[in-house]
Amino acid sequence: LDATVGAGGHSRLLLQGDPEVRIIAFDRDDRAITAAQSQLAEYEDRVEFFHSDFREAPKLLKGRRLDGVLADLGVSSLQLDDPESGFSFRRSGPLDMRMDRRQSEKAADLVNRLDERELARIIRIYGEERHASRIAAAMVTARRRAPITTTGELAEIVRGAVPRAGVGGSRIDPATRTFQGLRIAVNGELEELDVFIREAGEMLRPGGRMVIIAFHSLEDRIVKRTFLALAGKREVNRQLPELQNAPPLLRILTRKPVRPGAEELERNPRSRSARLRAAERV
Ligand SMILES: C[S@@+](CC[C@H](N)C(=O)[O-])C[C@H]1O[C@@H](n2cnc3c(N)ncnc32)[C@H](O)[C@@H]1O
């Protein structure tokens, strides 16, 4: 199961590597499904596509057994680089951020509807942004004049609200964290990730492996804690009481997350925050 097929890069390597491999490919973005279908055209008879949230996979694939599960979480370069998707603060576009265009609520709806406290909460918790209150206040002031409708406007509001980093400060755009927070909220990215990990783990054959790549610490914390709980670590089970008496389902293969090395960072700077964790079905 490639839970996040994106443009099909990972699936392609798996298909190339072994003529026996068959892939069930999920993505909630129809543009990704179209891109992956064309990228993987030569392997057509070995790939089955589902335009769906991967959290639906256990239900949709009921009774099927898997040898491997891969989830490369978050947004793809396709999405980030397309101003029309509304994720980019570098090139202005509609304030959208939906991965699945069938969903009705866009980032602009949240930004113009939520009260200041709720906006601040999303930006602080999901964006891990220290200046969340100031940013939320600036958003509310701006939208009184006119609704905020583009990523460019929002980025300017955020940049105006946060203190400038001094010389030698961070070179990361001040809008980065706010955009991350809104994106996570719009797409419900952290919801039921733990349930998916457990259900997908149950679909693995003994010896089958699950590999998850997370791109921010909130997501990685969920992966780490869920792996530990499913590996029968009592300490963590106290926090996930429903797993209290369950026998271990997984064995953790990565005591620490695997990070990109210098060469990979050079080739693909977007890998900088990736953390990969793997586990095996016992
Ligand atoms: C980092 S990209 C994956 C790139 C892919 N591994 C490749 O090699 O091209 C993440 C993809 O996951 C999709 N995605 C994120 N959350 C999802 C979810 N809950 N269900 C299905 N797809 C999701 C996004 O739409 C995006 O296309």
Coordinates of C-alpha atoms and ligand atoms in Angstrom, one line a residue:
L1 CA 0.0 0.0 0.0
D2 CA 1.4 3.3 -1.1
A3 CA -0.9 5.5 1.1
T4 CA 0.4 8.8 -0.5
V5 CA 1.3 8.1 -4.1
G6 CA 1.8 11.7 -5.0
A7 CA 3.7 11.9 -8.3
G8 CA 4.5 8.2 -8.0
G9 CA 8.2 8.5 -7.2
H10 CA 8.3 5.9 -4.4
S11 CA 5.9 3.5 -6.2
R12 CA 8.0 3.7 -9.3
L13 CA 11.2 2.6 -7.5
L14 CA 9.3 -0.3 -5.9
L15 CA 7.8 -1.4 -9.2
Q16 CA 11.1 -1.2 -11.0
G17 CA 12.9 -3.0 -8.2
D18 CA 10.8 -6.2 -8.3
P19 CA 8.6 -7.6 -11.1
E20 CA 6.5 -9.3 -8.4
V21 CA 5.5 -6.1 -6.7
R22 CA 1.9 -4.9 -7.0
I23 CA 0.8 -1.6 -5.6
I24 CA -2.4 -0.2 -4.1
A25 CA -2.0 3.5 -4.5
F26 CA -4.0 6.1 -2.5
D27 CA -4.0 9.9 -2.7
R28 CA -6.7 12.3 -1.8
D29 CA -5.7 14.8 -4.5
D30 CA -7.1 14.1 -7.9
R31 CA -4.2 15.9 -9.5
A32 CA -1.7 13.5 -7.8
I33 CA -3.7 10.5 -9.0
T34 CA -3.6 11.8 -12.6
A35 CA 0.1 12.5 -12.4
A36 CA 0.9 9.1 -10.8
Q37 CA -1.3 7.3 -13.5
S38 CA 0.8 8.9 -16.2
Q39 CA 4.1 8.4 -14.4
L40 CA 3.4 4.7 -13.8
A41 CA 1.6 4.0 -17.1
E42 CA 4.1 1.3 -18.0
Y43 CA 3.2 -0.6 -14.8
E44 CA -0.5 -0.1 -15.3
D45 CA -1.4 -3.8 -14.8
R46 CA 0.4 -3.8 -11.4
V47 CA -1.1 -0.7 -9.8
E48 CA -4.6 -0.1 -8.5
F49 CA -5.5 3.6 -7.8
F50 CA -7.8 4.9 -5.2
H51 CA -8.7 8.6 -5.1
S52 CA -9.3 8.6 -1.4
D53 CA -8.0 9.5 2.0
F54 CA -5.7 6.8 3.1
R55 CA -7.6 6.7 6.4
E56 CA -10.4 5.0 4.4
A57 CA -8.0 2.3 3.1
P58 CA -8.6 -0.3 5.9
K59 CA -12.3 -0.1 5.2
L60 CA -12.0 0.0 1.4
L61 CA -9.5 -2.9 1.3
K62 CA -11.3 -5.0 3.9
G63 CA -9.9 -8.5 4.2
R64 CA -6.9 -7.9 2.0
R65 CA -3.4 -8.7 3.2
L66 CA -0.4 -6.4 2.7
D67 CA 3.4 -7.0 2.5
G68 CA 4.2 -3.4 3.1
V69 CA 2.7 0.0 3.9
L70 CA 4.3 3.3 3.0
A71 CA 3.1 6.7 4.0
D72 CA 5.0 9.8 2.9
L73 CA 2.9 12.4 4.7
G74 CA 2.1 16.0 4.1
V75 CA 2.1 17.9 0.8
S76 CA 3.9 17.1 -2.4
S77 CA 6.1 19.4 -4.5
L78 CA 3.3 19.3 -7.1
Q79 CA 1.0 20.9 -4.6
L80 CA 3.5 23.3 -3.1
D81 CA 4.7 24.6 -6.5
D82 CA 1.2 25.1 -8.0
P83 CA 0.0 28.6 -7.0
E84 CA -3.6 27.5 -7.8
S85 CA -3.4 24.9 -4.9
G86 CA -3.0 27.8 -2.5
F87 CA -0.2 26.4 -0.4
S88 CA 2.5 28.8 -1.6
F89 CA 3.4 32.0 0.0
R90 CA 6.1 32.7 -2.5
R91 CA 3.8 32.9 -5.5
S92 CA 0.3 34.2 -4.7
G93 CA -2.8 32.2 -5.5
P94 CA -6.2 31.6 -4.1
L95 CA -6.2 30.9 -0.4
D96 CA -7.2 27.2 -0.8
M97 CA -4.9 24.5 0.7
R98 CA -7.3 21.7 0.1
M99 CA -5.6 18.5 -0.9
D100 CA -8.9 17.0 -1.8
R101 CA -10.9 19.4 -4.0
R102 CA -14.1 17.6 -3.2
Q103 CA -13.9 19.0 0.3
S104 CA -15.9 22.2 0.8
E105 CA -13.9 24.2 3.3
K106 CA -10.9 26.1 2.1
A107 CA -8.2 28.0 4.0
A108 CA -9.9 31.2 3.1
D109 CA -13.1 30.0 4.8
L110 CA -11.2 29.3 8.0
V111 CA -9.3 32.5 7.9
N112 CA -12.3 34.7 7.4
R113 CA -14.8 32.8 9.7
L114 CA -13.0 31.6 12.8
D115 CA -12.8 33.9 15.8
E116 CA -9.4 35.3 16.9
R117 CA -8.8 32.8 19.7
E118 CA -9.4 29.8 17.5
L119 CA -7.1 31.2 14.7
A120 CA -4.4 31.8 17.3
R121 CA -4.9 28.3 18.6
I122 CA -4.4 26.7 15.2
I123 CA -1.4 28.8 14.4
R124 CA 0.2 28.2 17.8
I125 CA -0.5 24.5 18.0
Y126 CA -0.4 23.2 14.4
G127 CA 2.1 25.9 13.2
E128 CA 4.2 25.8 16.4
E129 CA 4.3 29.6 16.1
R130 CA 5.3 31.7 19.1
H131 CA 3.7 34.9 17.7
A132 CA 0.4 33.2 17.1
S133 CA -1.7 35.8 19.0
R134 CA -0.2 38.8 17.2
I135 CA -0.7 37.1 13.8
A136 CA -4.3 36.2 14.6
A137 CA -5.0 39.7 15.7
A138 CA -3.5 41.1 12.5
M139 CA -5.6 38.7 10.4
V140 CA -8.8 39.8 12.2
T141 CA -7.9 43.5 11.7
A142 CA -7.2 43.0 8.0
R143 CA -10.4 41.0 7.3
R144 CA -12.5 43.8 8.8
R145 CA -11.5 45.8 5.8
A146 CA -12.0 43.1 3.2
P147 CA -12.0 39.3 3.3
I148 CA -8.5 37.7 2.9
T149 CA -8.6 35.8 -0.4
T150 CA -5.0 35.1 -1.6
T151 CA -1.9 33.5 -0.2
G152 CA 0.0 36.6 -1.0
E153 CA -2.2 38.8 1.1
L154 CA -2.1 36.4 4.0
A155 CA 1.7 36.1 3.8
E156 CA 2.1 39.9 3.9
I157 CA -0.2 40.1 7.0
V158 CA 1.9 37.5 8.8
R159 CA 5.2 39.2 7.8
G160 CA 3.9 42.5 9.1
A161 CA 2.8 41.0 12.4
V162 CA 5.9 39.2 13.5
P163 CA 9.1 40.9 14.8
R164 CA 11.9 40.7 12.2
A165 CA 14.7 38.2 13.0
G166 CA 17.9 40.1 13.7
V167 CA 21.1 39.7 11.7
G168 CA 22.0 36.0 11.6
G169 CA 18.4 35.1 12.4
S170 CA 16.4 32.5 10.6
R171 CA 16.2 32.7 6.9
I172 CA 12.9 30.8 6.9
D173 CA 10.0 33.0 5.7
P174 CA 8.0 34.3 8.7
A175 CA 4.8 33.0 7.0
T176 CA 6.0 29.4 6.9
R177 CA 4.6 28.3 10.3
T178 CA 1.3 30.0 9.9
F179 CA 0.8 28.4 6.5
Q180 CA 1.7 25.0 8.0
G181 CA -0.8 25.5 10.8
L182 CA -3.6 26.4 8.5
R183 CA -2.8 23.6 6.1
I184 CA -2.9 21.0 8.9
A185 CA -6.3 22.4 10.0
V186 CA -7.8 22.6 6.5
N187 CA -6.9 19.0 5.8
G188 CA -7.3 17.5 9.3
E189 CA -3.8 16.1 8.8
L190 CA -3.3 14.8 12.4
E191 CA -6.7 13.3 12.9
E192 CA -6.8 9.6 13.3
L193 CA -3.3 9.0 12.0
D194 CA -2.9 6.7 15.0
V195 CA -6.0 4.8 14.1
F196 CA -4.7 4.4 10.5
I197 CA -1.3 3.1 11.8
R198 CA -3.0 0.5 13.9
E199 CA -5.5 -0.6 11.3
A200 CA -2.8 -0.7 8.5
G201 CA -0.6 -2.7 10.9
E202 CA -3.3 -5.2 11.3
M203 CA -3.5 -5.7 7.6
L204 CA 0.2 -6.5 7.3
R205 CA 1.3 -10.1 7.0
P206 CA 3.8 -11.3 9.7
G207 CA 7.1 -9.9 8.7
G208 CA 5.5 -7.2 6.6
R209 CA 6.8 -3.7 7.1
M210 CA 5.4 -0.2 7.6
V211 CA 7.4 2.9 6.7
I212 CA 6.2 6.3 7.6
I213 CA 7.8 9.6 6.7
A214 CA 6.8 12.7 8.7
F215 CA 7.7 16.3 7.9
H216 CA 7.0 18.1 11.2
S217 CA 7.4 17.2 14.8
L218 CA 3.6 17.0 15.6
E219 CA 3.1 14.3 13.0
D220 CA 6.4 12.5 13.9
R221 CA 5.3 12.5 17.6
I222 CA 2.1 10.7 16.7
V223 CA 4.0 8.1 14.6
K224 CA 6.6 7.5 17.3
R225 CA 4.0 7.2 20.1
T226 CA 1.7 4.9 18.1
F227 CA 4.6 2.7 17.1
L228 CA 5.7 2.4 20.7
A229 CA 2.2 1.7 21.9
L230 CA 1.7 -1.0 19.2
A231 CA 5.1 -2.5 20.2
G232 CA 3.7 -3.0 23.7
K233 CA 5.6 -0.3 25.5
R234 CA 3.7 0.0 28.8
E235 CA 4.7 3.6 29.5
V236 CA 3.0 4.8 26.3
N237 CA 0.1 2.4 26.6
R238 CA -1.0 4.4 29.6
Q239 CA -1.7 7.2 27.2
L240 CA -3.4 5.0 24.7
P241 CA -5.5 2.9 27.1
E242 CA -7.4 1.0 24.4
L243 CA -4.1 -0.8 23.7
Q244 CA -3.4 -1.6 27.3
N245 CA -3.8 -5.4 27.2
A246 CA -3.2 -6.0 23.5
P247 CA -0.3 -8.2 22.5
P248 CA 2.4 -6.4 20.5
L249 CA 1.5 -5.9 16.9
L250 CA 4.7 -4.3 15.6
R251 CA 8.4 -4.5 16.3
I252 CA 10.2 -1.1 15.8
L253 CA 13.1 -1.2 13.4
T254 CA 14.2 2.4 13.8
R255 CA 15.1 3.3 17.4
K256 CA 15.7 6.8 16.2
P257 CA 14.1 8.3 13.1
V258 CA 16.2 8.1 9.8
R259 CA 17.1 11.6 8.6
P260 CA 18.4 12.7 5.2
G261 CA 22.2 12.8 4.9
A262 CA 24.2 15.7 3.5
E263 CA 24.1 14.4 -0.1
E264 CA 20.4 14.0 -0.1
L265 CA 19.9 17.5 1.4
E266 CA 22.1 18.9 -1.3
R267 CA 20.0 17.2 -4.0
N268 CA 16.6 17.7 -2.4
P269 CA 16.5 20.6 0.1
R270 CA 12.8 19.8 0.8
S271 CA 13.9 16.6 2.5
R272 CA 15.4 18.7 5.4
S273 CA 12.7 18.1 7.9
A274 CA 11.9 14.4 6.9
R275 CA 12.0 11.8 9.6
L276 CA 11.4 8.2 8.6
R277 CA 10.3 5.5 11.0
A278 CA 9.8 1.8 10.2
A279 CA 8.3 -1.2 12.0
E280 CA 7.6 -4.8 11.2
R281 CA 4.5 -6.9 11.9
V282 CA 5.3 -9.6 14.5
Ligands
LIG1 C1 4.9 14.0 0.2 S1 3.7 13.7 -1.0 C2 4.1 12.1 -1.6 C3 5.1 12.0 -2.7 C4 5.3 10.6 -3.2 N1 5.8 9.7 -2.2 C5 6.1 10.6 -4.4 O1 7.1 9.8 -4.5 O2 5.8 11.3 -5.4 C6 2.3 13.5 -0.1 C7 1.0 13.1 -0.8 O3 0.1 12.6 0.1 C8 -1.2 13.0 -0.2 N2 -1.9 12.9 1.1 C9 -1.6 13.6 2.2 N3 -2.5 13.2 3.2 C10 -3.3 12.2 2.7 C11 -4.3 11.4 3.2 N4 -4.8 11.6 4.4 N5 -4.9 10.5 2.4 C12 -4.4 10.4 1.1 N6 -3.5 11.1 0.5 C13 -2.9 12.0 1.3 C14 -1.0 14.4 -0.7 O4 -2.1 14.7 -1.5 C15 0.3 14.3 -1.5 O5 0.1 14.0 -2.8

